[in-house]
Amino acid sequence: MKARKKTGYAWAGIGIIAAAGALAVMLPGGSPAPQASPAELQRSAAAVEAYMNGKDGSSQYGHVLRSWTEAKLAAPERPAGISLKRVGGGQVYGSAESEGYGGDVIYAAPKDKVAYEAEVPEEGLYEIWLDDFILARSALNPELSVEVNGEKPYNEMNEIKLPVDWKVREGDKKVDRYGDELVPGSEIDSAWRSEGLRDPNFFFAEPLKFHLKKGRNAVEITINEGHLLIGKAELKNTATAVQPYQDYRASKPGAPSGEVQSVTIEAEDMARKSRPSIRAKYVRDAAVTPYSYKNRVLNVLDGYSFGESGDKVSYRFEAKESGFYRLTFKYSQDTNNGMPSHRKIELDGNVPFRELSSYSFPYSSGWKNETLQDEHGTPYEIYLEKGMHSLTLSNDNSSVRDIYHELLETAEMMDAASQQVNRLTGGLVDRERKWNLEKYIPEISAYLLGIAAKIEEQKRALAEQTGKEDLPALSQLEVAAQMVREFVDDPNELPHYMGKFVGDQTSAYGRIKSVLPMLVYSPLHLDKIYVGSGGELPKPEAGIVKSSVENVKSFFYSFANPRYGSAGAVDGQTVQVWVNQSRLYVELMQRMIDEEFTPATGIKVNLSILPDENKLVLSNAAGSTPDAAMGVSFGKPFELAIRGIIEDLRPYDGFYKLAEEYNPGAFIPFIYDKGVYAFPETQDVKLLFYRKDLMKFLGEEPPQTWEDVASLVPMLQKYDMNFYTPLGSNNSFKGFDTTTPFLYQFGGRLYDDTGSKTAINASGAYEGFEFMTDLFTVYNVPITTSEFYQSFRNGKTPVGIGDANTYIQLKYAAPELAGQWAVLPIPGVRNEQGVVERWDPTYGSSSIIFKSSEKKESAWKFIQWWASADTQSAFSYNIKSTLGEKFLYMTANLKGFADSAWPSDSKEAILEQWKWIQTTGKVPGDYVLEREISNAWNAVVFNKQNPRTALDNAVKTINREFDRKLQEFGYVKDGKLIKPYRVPTIDNVGNWVKDDGK
């Protein structure tokens, strides 16, 4: 592994030298950039290799493949294939269960490992091909990881995705109560197929190559996600070159070339798609078809849902006669900062000629007809036989592959250089100190010059590839190169201004990183596709007259629109629910209600968007509250309950049985006096995120306790790394979500037994407070980290605590880290029994019923249905299939979450952390408790105040406000407590949410 990395990074060093020596790099003023001498460039090569070998992390496939090619590893021709013999793992199914395969197959589920062996006659690079059948037991995309002889030479081997074909569910085209067309559901179109394992980032058209030695080789395939059947497995090399258009056209000399009958394909009518979230949408534009000024009709392929790497759509059409056809696409592409979009275009499963392997659709803010053509404007002609054909468009990144990987490699080099400098300086930023970096790193100037040249080289390559000179991405690269060059003449300034070199998004490093997603995001809106001889086509844009007429018709129709009239009114039997969610979420919820809940119960429910929670209080004052509300934030039910606005849910039938599906701690914020006034919907989670590659490099294990964290921090700081806790965010206010974990884990509590005084200065709570300040004053954990995700991604903070949003960002926006990070429950404190207590408050949204409602029973039945495990699980799949894999729903229902669309790689850690939910009970005036703990932390960390003094001062202010608020609500009179306030805690919450509670 070490030798492989050394080879790959040595190539990177040579590449930089070549760029620095061969390119005439110009500074902004037009003068030549300072050129390094050959001796300096030679030293630079050694520097690159030394820096990069210091990073013990796997490379990208493109880098590894290049090093294999340079080592002259061949790809032997093996069209017949070498059989992979299964030696263990999975479950054998006979032919009766093989879904028509006709022989024994292997059933594999998540976490299954299937082991194979192969006798290879010749060392070289091979492709792994599988016969597979995707089972529809889960809507999650099947994902594999592969080891060859116990190794994973490149990151992509950690997350290899198997393609899935989806189709519109039969008979699922429906309209809502207003006549608006709904997005139809999708279902997996399963079939046996033989396919090579491919690059999950779609930079390579051919299957991935794997290095196998001569003789016996072991191949292990682990199922990360999905359920599938595996038939034959073998090693092959089958890639063949696609001919250019000139050869293709010349190969059809006798084909008829006259006029042919044209075919128009509506782009929203997809026969197959690679993701269920690729969808049609409605555009109110008279230029698109179909169009209606009265109702929403699905009339275009939504380009925002068809822009991720590997997205694919297929259409079926009939050629009325044999002959040559031209393809014209009516499209628009008005996003992604002016970058063009690329698509691989296939007819009947094959790319007819090379030019369609990655065809560029230029940026266009309006609708445009693009006839496939060469650089001279000559249309391509494609021969089709009479009959049915398929047309497939897929988002392919091969055209930007080299630019992407070169920029990514350059960013890694910059990161390595900054680490080398910081090891020397200790990360100290003292502008009065004079450094002599060249004494210890003699090649630093040439190295920096090489980096600048590399950035400039890729800037020119991108300009040439796009045919534009004014793209924002080019500006970012130009500024990044300029910022690096500023250090070439005087590298001793680097320690003083390291933030300009490697820092946030405004640094040179950050600017390069910001360009990478622009290269691979490729949205494309499609209205229709014309297949014909290329005669005159309808204009892509509607004229002024037509647009004006349609706008006038739409305006006058709005006065008679049923959605604002009787059809939109709520009758006396319909439950009115306000929902604090986006329009798309509400539409999905309403559809599930109309299709499942109402037919089963006869209860009609009408959902309305709640744009602002303050409207709940205002509506109560106006006497116009709905029957129920959903998506209510965790703090609002207590405020409404203490004022008698909402219902106690405990007396309703089925409350206790449904509550068993939830963690009892999730109810704590919704408890007031003897009642539970809301039901949990969603809840967040905190997890420990750690970089497996960097922890291995450090020789450390991820911390389980805060004692482990204290031991790990000095090692991290030795390499200019650090630990992140949410207390170190850039928000000066430290809420309960960041402070109470320490207080609870150290055995403290916030209130005394009467609920009238705080106990934060008592034993346990004080130790927790002292430690959470020591992290910053003694252990020097950064007081402010602007963005943990970015810091984790670039290796500055390889271990820290994040939330579900951090997980989603790393999972879907950092493909270069695939397989290099993992999650665990957060660190805690080991108790006397040896158990690590990981207490953490977990907040989310909830559902409430208004006391003024006349349909409380119906509203409760609806909430009861909605909060059930089956409904919550189904909703999570509906969201993901409609909006995309990045839209993950975290239900508070434990069984519903276990069965949900959340990725399997973190479910176990999340469910384990949820066992330690300890949310703070609500007390009148608790806002001052939260505020004063925050103020005390700031006083200790920033003003160096003694922790005991800071807490004692806070206690006085808190108790004074508690006394005032409890007197307001009748618990205190004349300064005396006349009745205790019942504070819910993790120890007594069962009294409220269990059937045998008191």
Short mmCIF file of N, CA, C and O in Angstrom, two decimals, residues 835-938:
data_model
loop_
_atom_site.label_atom_id
_atom_site.label_comp_id
_atom_site.label_asym_id
_atom_site.label_seq_id
_atom_site.Cartn_x
_atom_site.Cartn_y
_atom_site.Cartn_z
N VAL A 835 -20.12 1.61 32.85
CA VAL A 835 -20.92 1.98 31.69
C VAL A 835 -20.62 3.42 31.31
O VAL A 835 -20.59 4.31 32.18
N VAL A 836 -20.41 3.67 30.02
CA VAL A 836 -20.16 5.03 29.56
C VAL A 836 -21.51 5.73 29.37
O VAL A 836 -22.32 5.32 28.52
N GLU A 837 -21.78 6.74 30.19
CA GLU A 837 -23.02 7.49 30.09
C GLU A 837 -22.86 8.59 29.04
O GLU A 837 -22.04 9.50 29.21
N ARG A 838 -23.66 8.52 27.96
CA ARG A 838 -23.52 9.42 26.82
C ARG A 838 -24.73 10.36 26.72
O ARG A 838 -25.20 10.67 25.63
N TRP A 839 -25.24 10.82 27.85
CA TRP A 839 -26.47 11.62 27.87
C TRP A 839 -26.35 12.83 26.94
O TRP A 839 -25.34 13.53 26.93
N ASP A 840 -27.42 13.06 26.21
CA ASP A 840 -27.44 14.20 25.29
C ASP A 840 -28.90 14.58 25.04
O ASP A 840 -29.74 13.69 24.83
N PRO A 841 -29.23 15.88 25.06
CA PRO A 841 -30.61 16.27 24.73
C PRO A 841 -30.84 16.15 23.24
O PRO A 841 -29.97 16.49 22.43
N THR A 842 -31.96 15.64 22.88
CA THR A 842 -32.30 15.45 21.47
C THR A 842 -33.60 16.18 21.19
O THR A 842 -34.62 15.88 21.81
N TYR A 843 -33.57 17.12 20.27
CA TYR A 843 -34.73 17.94 19.99
C TYR A 843 -35.29 17.64 18.61
O TYR A 843 -34.59 17.13 17.72
N GLY A 844 -36.55 17.96 18.43
CA GLY A 844 -37.18 17.75 17.14
C GLY A 844 -38.52 18.45 17.08
O GLY A 844 -38.81 19.35 17.87
N SER A 845 -39.36 18.01 16.17
CA SER A 845 -40.68 18.63 16.00
C SER A 845 -41.76 17.74 16.63
O SER A 845 -41.51 16.59 16.98
N SER A 846 -42.98 18.28 16.73
CA SER A 846 -44.05 17.56 17.42
C SER A 846 -45.41 17.92 16.82
O SER A 846 -45.53 18.84 16.02
N SER A 847 -46.43 17.18 17.26
CA SER A 847 -47.81 17.41 16.84
C SER A 847 -48.64 17.79 18.07
O SER A 847 -48.46 17.22 19.15
N ILE A 848 -49.57 18.72 17.89
CA ILE A 848 -50.42 19.19 18.99
C ILE A 848 -51.87 19.25 18.55
O ILE A 848 -52.16 19.31 17.34
N ILE A 849 -52.80 19.23 19.52
CA ILE A 849 -54.23 19.40 19.26
C ILE A 849 -54.71 20.60 20.07
O ILE A 849 -54.36 20.74 21.26
N PHE A 850 -55.49 21.45 19.44
CA PHE A 850 -55.96 22.67 20.11
C PHE A 850 -57.20 22.40 20.95
O PHE A 850 -58.09 21.65 20.56
N LYS A 851 -57.21 23.02 22.11
CA LYS A 851 -58.32 22.84 23.05
C LYS A 851 -59.64 23.33 22.48
O LYS A 851 -60.72 22.82 22.82
N SER A 852 -59.57 24.31 21.59
CA SER A 852 -60.79 24.89 21.02
C SER A 852 -61.41 24.04 19.92
O SER A 852 -62.51 24.33 19.45
N SER A 853 -60.71 22.99 19.48
CA SER A 853 -61.21 22.16 18.38
C SER A 853 -62.46 21.38 18.79
O SER A 853 -62.57 20.90 19.93
N GLU A 854 -63.36 21.24 17.83
CA GLU A 854 -64.55 20.43 18.04
C GLU A 854 -64.37 19.02 17.46
O GLU A 854 -65.29 18.21 17.47
N LYS A 855 -63.20 18.76 16.91
CA LYS A 855 -62.92 17.45 16.29
C LYS A 855 -61.66 16.84 16.88
O LYS A 855 -60.80 16.33 16.18
N LYS A 856 -61.57 16.92 18.21
CA LYS A 856 -60.37 16.44 18.88
C LYS A 856 -60.14 14.95 18.66
O LYS A 856 -59.02 14.51 18.44
N GLU A 857 -61.20 14.14 18.75
CA GLU A 857 -61.04 12.70 18.57
C GLU A 857 -60.54 12.36 17.18
O GLU A 857 -59.66 11.52 17.00
N SER A 858 -61.09 13.01 16.17
CA SER A 858 -60.64 12.78 14.80
C SER A 858 -59.20 13.25 14.62
O SER A 858 -58.39 12.58 13.95
N ALA A 859 -58.87 14.39 15.22
CA ALA A 859 -57.50 14.90 15.12
C ALA A 859 -56.53 13.93 15.79
O ALA A 859 -55.43 13.69 15.28
N TRP A 860 -56.93 13.35 16.94
CA TRP A 860 -56.06 12.40 17.61
C TRP A 860 -55.88 11.13 16.77
O TRP A 860 -54.77 10.60 16.67
N LYS A 861 -56.95 10.64 16.16
CA LYS A 861 -56.82 9.44 15.32
C LYS A 861 -55.85 9.70 14.17
O LYS A 861 -55.09 8.81 13.77
N PHE A 862 -55.88 10.92 13.64
CA PHE A 862 -54.95 11.25 12.56
C PHE A 862 -53.51 11.27 13.08
O PHE A 862 -52.61 10.68 12.45
N ILE A 863 -53.28 11.92 14.21
CA ILE A 863 -51.92 11.96 14.78
C ILE A 863 -51.46 10.55 15.13
O ILE A 863 -50.30 10.19 14.92
N GLN A 864 -52.38 9.75 15.66
CA GLN A 864 -52.06 8.37 16.01
C GLN A 864 -51.62 7.58 14.78
O GLN A 864 -50.64 6.82 14.83
N TRP A 865 -52.32 7.77 13.67
CA TRP A 865 -51.93 7.10 12.41
C TRP A 865 -50.60 7.63 11.90
O TRP A 865 -49.72 6.87 11.51
N TRP A 866 -50.46 8.95 11.94
CA TRP A 866 -49.25 9.56 11.38
C TRP A 866 -48.01 9.17 12.19
O TRP A 866 -46.94 8.94 11.62
N ALA A 867 -48.13 9.06 13.50
CA ALA A 867 -46.97 8.79 14.36
C ALA A 867 -46.62 7.32 14.44
O ALA A 867 -45.61 6.95 15.06
N SER A 868 -47.41 6.45 13.80
CA SER A 868 -47.14 5.01 13.86
C SER A 868 -45.88 4.66 13.08
O SER A 868 -45.46 5.38 12.18
N ALA A 869 -45.28 3.54 13.42
CA ALA A 869 -44.01 3.13 12.81
C ALA A 869 -44.15 2.92 11.30
O ALA A 869 -43.30 3.37 10.52
N ASP A 870 -45.23 2.26 10.88
CA ASP A 870 -45.40 1.97 9.46
C ASP A 870 -45.54 3.25 8.64
O ASP A 870 -44.95 3.38 7.56
N THR A 871 -46.33 4.20 9.13
CA THR A 871 -46.53 5.45 8.39
C THR A 871 -45.25 6.26 8.33
O THR A 871 -44.90 6.81 7.27
N GLN A 872 -44.54 6.34 9.45
CA GLN A 872 -43.31 7.11 9.47
C GLN A 872 -42.24 6.51 8.56
O GLN A 872 -41.52 7.22 7.86
N SER A 873 -42.16 5.19 8.55
CA SER A 873 -41.21 4.52 7.66
C SER A 873 -41.57 4.77 6.20
O SER A 873 -40.71 5.10 5.37
N ALA A 874 -42.86 4.63 5.88
CA ALA A 874 -43.31 4.85 4.50
C ALA A 874 -43.06 6.29 4.06
O ALA A 874 -42.66 6.54 2.90
N PHE A 875 -43.28 7.24 4.96
CA PHE A 875 -43.06 8.64 4.61
C PHE A 875 -41.59 8.91 4.31
O PHE A 875 -41.26 9.68 3.40
N SER A 876 -40.69 8.27 5.05
CA SER A 876 -39.26 8.47 4.80
C SER A 876 -38.88 7.99 3.41
O SER A 876 -38.07 8.63 2.71
N TYR A 877 -39.48 6.87 2.97
CA TYR A 877 -39.20 6.37 1.62
C TYR A 877 -39.83 7.28 0.56
O TYR A 877 -39.25 7.51 -0.50
N ASN A 878 -41.02 7.78 0.84
CA ASN A 878 -41.68 8.68 -0.11
C ASN A 878 -40.87 9.95 -0.33
O ASN A 878 -40.74 10.43 -1.46
N ILE A 879 -40.34 10.51 0.75
CA ILE A 879 -39.53 11.72 0.63
C ILE A 879 -38.29 11.45 -0.21
O ILE A 879 -37.96 12.20 -1.14
N LYS A 880 -37.62 10.36 0.11
CA LYS A 880 -36.37 10.06 -0.59
C LYS A 880 -36.61 9.74 -2.06
O LYS A 880 -35.86 10.18 -2.93
N SER A 881 -37.68 9.01 -2.34
CA SER A 881 -37.95 8.65 -3.73
C SER A 881 -38.45 9.83 -4.55
O SER A 881 -38.27 9.87 -5.76
N THR A 882 -39.06 10.81 -3.89
CA THR A 882 -39.60 11.96 -4.61
C THR A 882 -38.59 13.09 -4.73
O THR A 882 -38.45 13.71 -5.79
N LEU A 883 -37.87 13.36 -3.66
CA LEU A 883 -36.99 14.54 -3.64
C LEU A 883 -35.52 14.21 -3.83
O LEU A 883 -34.73 15.10 -4.15
N GLY A 884 -35.12 12.96 -3.63
CA GLY A 884 -33.72 12.59 -3.84
C GLY A 884 -33.10 12.00 -2.59
O GLY A 884 -33.61 12.14 -1.47
N GLU A 885 -31.96 11.32 -2.78
CA GLU A 885 -31.34 10.58 -1.69
C GLU A 885 -30.80 11.48 -0.59
O GLU A 885 -30.58 11.02 0.53
N LYS A 886 -30.58 12.77 -0.88
CA LYS A 886 -30.07 13.68 0.14
C LYS A 886 -31.16 14.12 1.12
O LYS A 886 -30.85 14.70 2.15
N PHE A 887 -32.42 13.87 0.77
CA PHE A 887 -33.53 14.28 1.64
C PHE A 887 -33.88 13.12 2.57
O PHE A 887 -34.67 12.25 2.23
N LEU A 888 -33.26 13.14 3.72
CA LEU A 888 -33.45 12.06 4.69
C LEU A 888 -34.34 12.55 5.83
O LEU A 888 -34.19 13.68 6.31
N TYR A 889 -35.24 11.70 6.24
CA TYR A 889 -36.23 12.03 7.27
C TYR A 889 -35.91 11.24 8.52
O TYR A 889 -35.82 10.01 8.49
N MET A 890 -35.72 11.94 9.64
CA MET A 890 -35.34 11.30 10.90
C MET A 890 -36.52 11.29 11.84
O MET A 890 -36.73 12.20 12.65
N THR A 891 -37.34 10.26 11.75
CA THR A 891 -38.50 10.13 12.61
C THR A 891 -38.08 9.80 14.03
O THR A 891 -37.06 9.14 14.26
N ALA A 892 -38.88 10.25 15.00
CA ALA A 892 -38.61 9.95 16.41
C ALA A 892 -39.11 8.56 16.80
O ALA A 892 -38.76 8.06 17.86
N ASN A 893 -39.93 7.93 15.95
CA ASN A 893 -40.42 6.58 16.21
C ASN A 893 -39.26 5.60 16.01
O ASN A 893 -38.71 5.49 14.91
N LEU A 894 -38.88 4.90 17.05
CA LEU A 894 -37.67 4.08 17.00
C LEU A 894 -37.79 2.94 16.00
O LEU A 894 -36.86 2.69 15.21
N LYS A 895 -38.91 2.25 15.98
CA LYS A 895 -39.08 1.18 15.00
C LYS A 895 -39.23 1.77 13.59
O LYS A 895 -38.70 1.22 12.62
N GLY A 896 -39.95 2.88 13.50
CA GLY A 896 -40.09 3.53 12.20
C GLY A 896 -38.75 3.95 11.64
O GLY A 896 -38.51 3.83 10.43
N PHE A 897 -37.83 4.42 12.51
CA PHE A 897 -36.51 4.79 12.04
C PHE A 897 -35.70 3.57 11.63
O PHE A 897 -35.00 3.58 10.62
N ALA A 898 -35.79 2.50 12.42
CA ALA A 898 -35.05 1.28 12.08
C ALA A 898 -35.46 0.73 10.72
O ALA A 898 -34.65 0.14 10.01
N ASP A 899 -36.72 0.94 10.34
CA ASP A 899 -37.23 0.44 9.05
C ASP A 899 -37.24 1.53 7.97
O ASP A 899 -37.80 1.32 6.90
N SER A 900 -36.65 2.68 8.24
CA SER A 900 -36.77 3.83 7.35
C SER A 900 -35.74 3.80 6.24
O SER A 900 -34.90 2.90 6.15
N ALA A 901 -35.78 4.84 5.41
CA ALA A 901 -34.86 4.97 4.28
C ALA A 901 -33.51 5.54 4.68
O ALA A 901 -32.69 5.84 3.82
N TRP A 902 -33.28 5.71 5.97
CA TRP A 902 -31.98 6.22 6.41
C TRP A 902 -30.90 5.18 6.08
O TRP A 902 -31.10 3.99 6.28
N PRO A 903 -29.73 5.60 5.58
CA PRO A 903 -28.68 4.64 5.20
C PRO A 903 -28.27 3.74 6.36
O PRO A 903 -28.21 4.17 7.52
N SER A 904 -27.97 2.49 6.04
CA SER A 904 -27.69 1.48 7.06
C SER A 904 -26.38 1.71 7.78
O SER A 904 -26.20 1.22 8.90
N ASP A 905 -25.43 2.44 7.17
CA ASP A 905 -24.11 2.55 7.76
C ASP A 905 -24.08 3.35 9.06
O ASP A 905 -23.08 3.32 9.78
N SER A 906 -25.15 4.06 9.38
CA SER A 906 -25.16 4.84 10.62
C SER A 906 -26.36 4.53 11.51
O SER A 906 -26.45 5.08 12.62
N LYS A 907 -27.28 3.69 11.08
CA LYS A 907 -28.47 3.41 11.87
C LYS A 907 -28.13 2.86 13.25
O LYS A 907 -28.71 3.27 14.26
N GLU A 908 -27.19 1.94 13.29
CA GLU A 908 -26.85 1.29 14.56
C GLU A 908 -26.32 2.31 15.56
O GLU A 908 -26.70 2.31 16.73
N ALA A 909 -25.43 3.21 15.09
CA ALA A 909 -24.86 4.23 15.98
C ALA A 909 -25.94 5.20 16.45
O ALA A 909 -25.94 5.63 17.61
N ILE A 910 -26.86 5.56 15.56
CA ILE A 910 -27.93 6.50 15.93
C ILE A 910 -28.85 5.88 16.97
O ILE A 910 -29.19 6.52 17.98
N LEU A 911 -29.26 4.65 16.75
CA LEU A 911 -30.16 3.99 17.69
C LEU A 911 -29.48 3.80 19.04
O LEU A 911 -30.13 3.88 20.10
N GLU A 912 -28.19 3.55 19.03
CA GLU A 912 -27.45 3.42 20.29
C GLU A 912 -27.40 4.76 21.02
O GLU A 912 -27.62 4.83 22.23
N GLN A 913 -27.13 5.85 20.29
CA GLN A 913 -27.08 7.16 20.92
C GLN A 913 -28.45 7.58 21.44
O GLN A 913 -28.55 8.23 22.48
N TRP A 914 -29.50 7.18 20.75
CA TRP A 914 -30.85 7.53 21.19
C TRP A 914 -31.24 6.84 22.50
O TRP A 914 -32.23 7.22 23.13
N LYS A 915 -30.48 5.84 22.92
CA LYS A 915 -30.74 5.24 24.23
C LYS A 915 -30.36 6.20 25.35
O LYS A 915 -30.73 5.98 26.50
N TRP A 916 -29.61 7.25 24.99
CA TRP A 916 -29.09 8.18 26.00
C TRP A 916 -29.71 9.56 25.84
O TRP A 916 -29.07 10.57 26.13
N ILE A 917 -30.96 9.60 25.41
CA ILE A 917 -31.66 10.89 25.32
C ILE A 917 -32.01 11.38 26.72
O ILE A 917 -32.65 10.68 27.50
N GLN A 918 -31.58 12.57 27.05
CA GLN A 918 -31.98 13.21 28.31
C GLN A 918 -32.21 14.69 28.02
O GLN A 918 -31.29 15.50 28.05
N THR A 919 -33.45 14.99 27.73
CA THR A 919 -33.82 16.36 27.41
C THR A 919 -34.18 17.10 28.69
O THR A 919 -34.66 16.51 29.66
N THR A 920 -33.95 18.38 28.70
CA THR A 920 -34.22 19.20 29.88
C THR A 920 -35.71 19.49 30.03
O THR A 920 -36.36 19.93 29.08
N GLY A 921 -36.25 19.23 31.21
CA GLY A 921 -37.64 19.55 31.48
C GLY A 921 -37.89 21.05 31.46
O GLY A 921 -37.00 21.85 31.79
N LYS A 922 -39.09 21.43 31.09
CA LYS A 922 -39.43 22.84 30.98
C LYS A 922 -39.95 23.36 32.33
O LYS A 922 -40.77 22.72 33.00
N VAL A 923 -39.44 24.54 32.70
CA VAL A 923 -39.84 25.23 33.92
C VAL A 923 -40.09 26.69 33.57
O VAL A 923 -39.35 27.26 32.76
N PRO A 924 -41.13 27.31 34.12
CA PRO A 924 -41.32 28.74 33.84
C PRO A 924 -40.05 29.53 34.19
O PRO A 924 -39.55 29.46 35.31
N GLY A 925 -39.53 30.24 33.20
CA GLY A 925 -38.31 31.00 33.42
C GLY A 925 -37.04 30.26 33.06
O GLY A 925 -35.93 30.75 33.30
N ASP A 926 -37.18 29.06 32.47
CA ASP A 926 -35.98 28.28 32.15
C ASP A 926 -35.10 28.94 31.10
O ASP A 926 -33.93 28.59 30.94
N TYR A 927 -35.65 29.91 30.38
CA TYR A 927 -34.84 30.62 29.39
C TYR A 927 -33.67 31.32 30.04
O TYR A 927 -32.58 31.43 29.46
N VAL A 928 -33.85 31.79 31.29
CA VAL A 928 -32.75 32.48 31.96
C VAL A 928 -31.70 31.48 32.43
O VAL A 928 -30.51 31.79 32.49
N LEU A 929 -32.11 30.25 32.73
CA LEU A 929 -31.16 29.20 33.08
C LEU A 929 -30.24 28.90 31.89
O LEU A 929 -29.02 28.83 32.04
N GLU A 930 -30.85 28.73 30.72
CA GLU A 930 -30.07 28.47 29.51
C GLU A 930 -29.11 29.62 29.22
O GLU A 930 -27.94 29.40 28.90
N ARG A 931 -29.63 30.84 29.38
CA ARG A 931 -28.82 32.03 29.08
C ARG A 931 -27.66 32.19 30.05
O ARG A 931 -26.53 32.48 29.66
N GLU A 932 -27.92 31.97 31.34
CA GLU A 932 -26.89 32.21 32.34
C GLU A 932 -25.80 31.14 32.33
O GLU A 932 -24.64 31.42 32.63
N ILE A 933 -26.14 29.90 31.97
CA ILE A 933 -25.09 28.88 31.80
C ILE A 933 -24.17 29.30 30.65
O ILE A 933 -22.94 29.18 30.74
N SER A 934 -24.78 29.80 29.59
CA SER A 934 -24.00 30.29 28.45
C SER A 934 -23.11 31.46 28.86
O SER A 934 -21.91 31.51 28.52
N ASN A 935 -23.68 32.39 29.61
CA ASN A 935 -22.90 33.55 30.05
C ASN A 935 -21.74 33.12 30.96
O ASN A 935 -20.63 33.68 30.89
N ALA A 936 -22.00 32.15 31.81
CA ALA A 936 -20.95 31.67 32.72
C ALA A 936 -19.82 31.03 31.93
O ALA A 936 -18.63 31.23 32.23
N TRP A 937 -20.17 30.24 30.92
CA TRP A 937 -19.13 29.61 30.07
C TRP A 937 -18.29 30.68 29.38
O TRP A 937 -17.06 30.59 29.35
N ASN A 938 -18.94 31.68 28.83
CA ASN A 938 -18.21 32.76 28.16
C ASN A 938 -17.31 33.52 29.14
O ASN A 938 -16.19 33.93 28.79
#
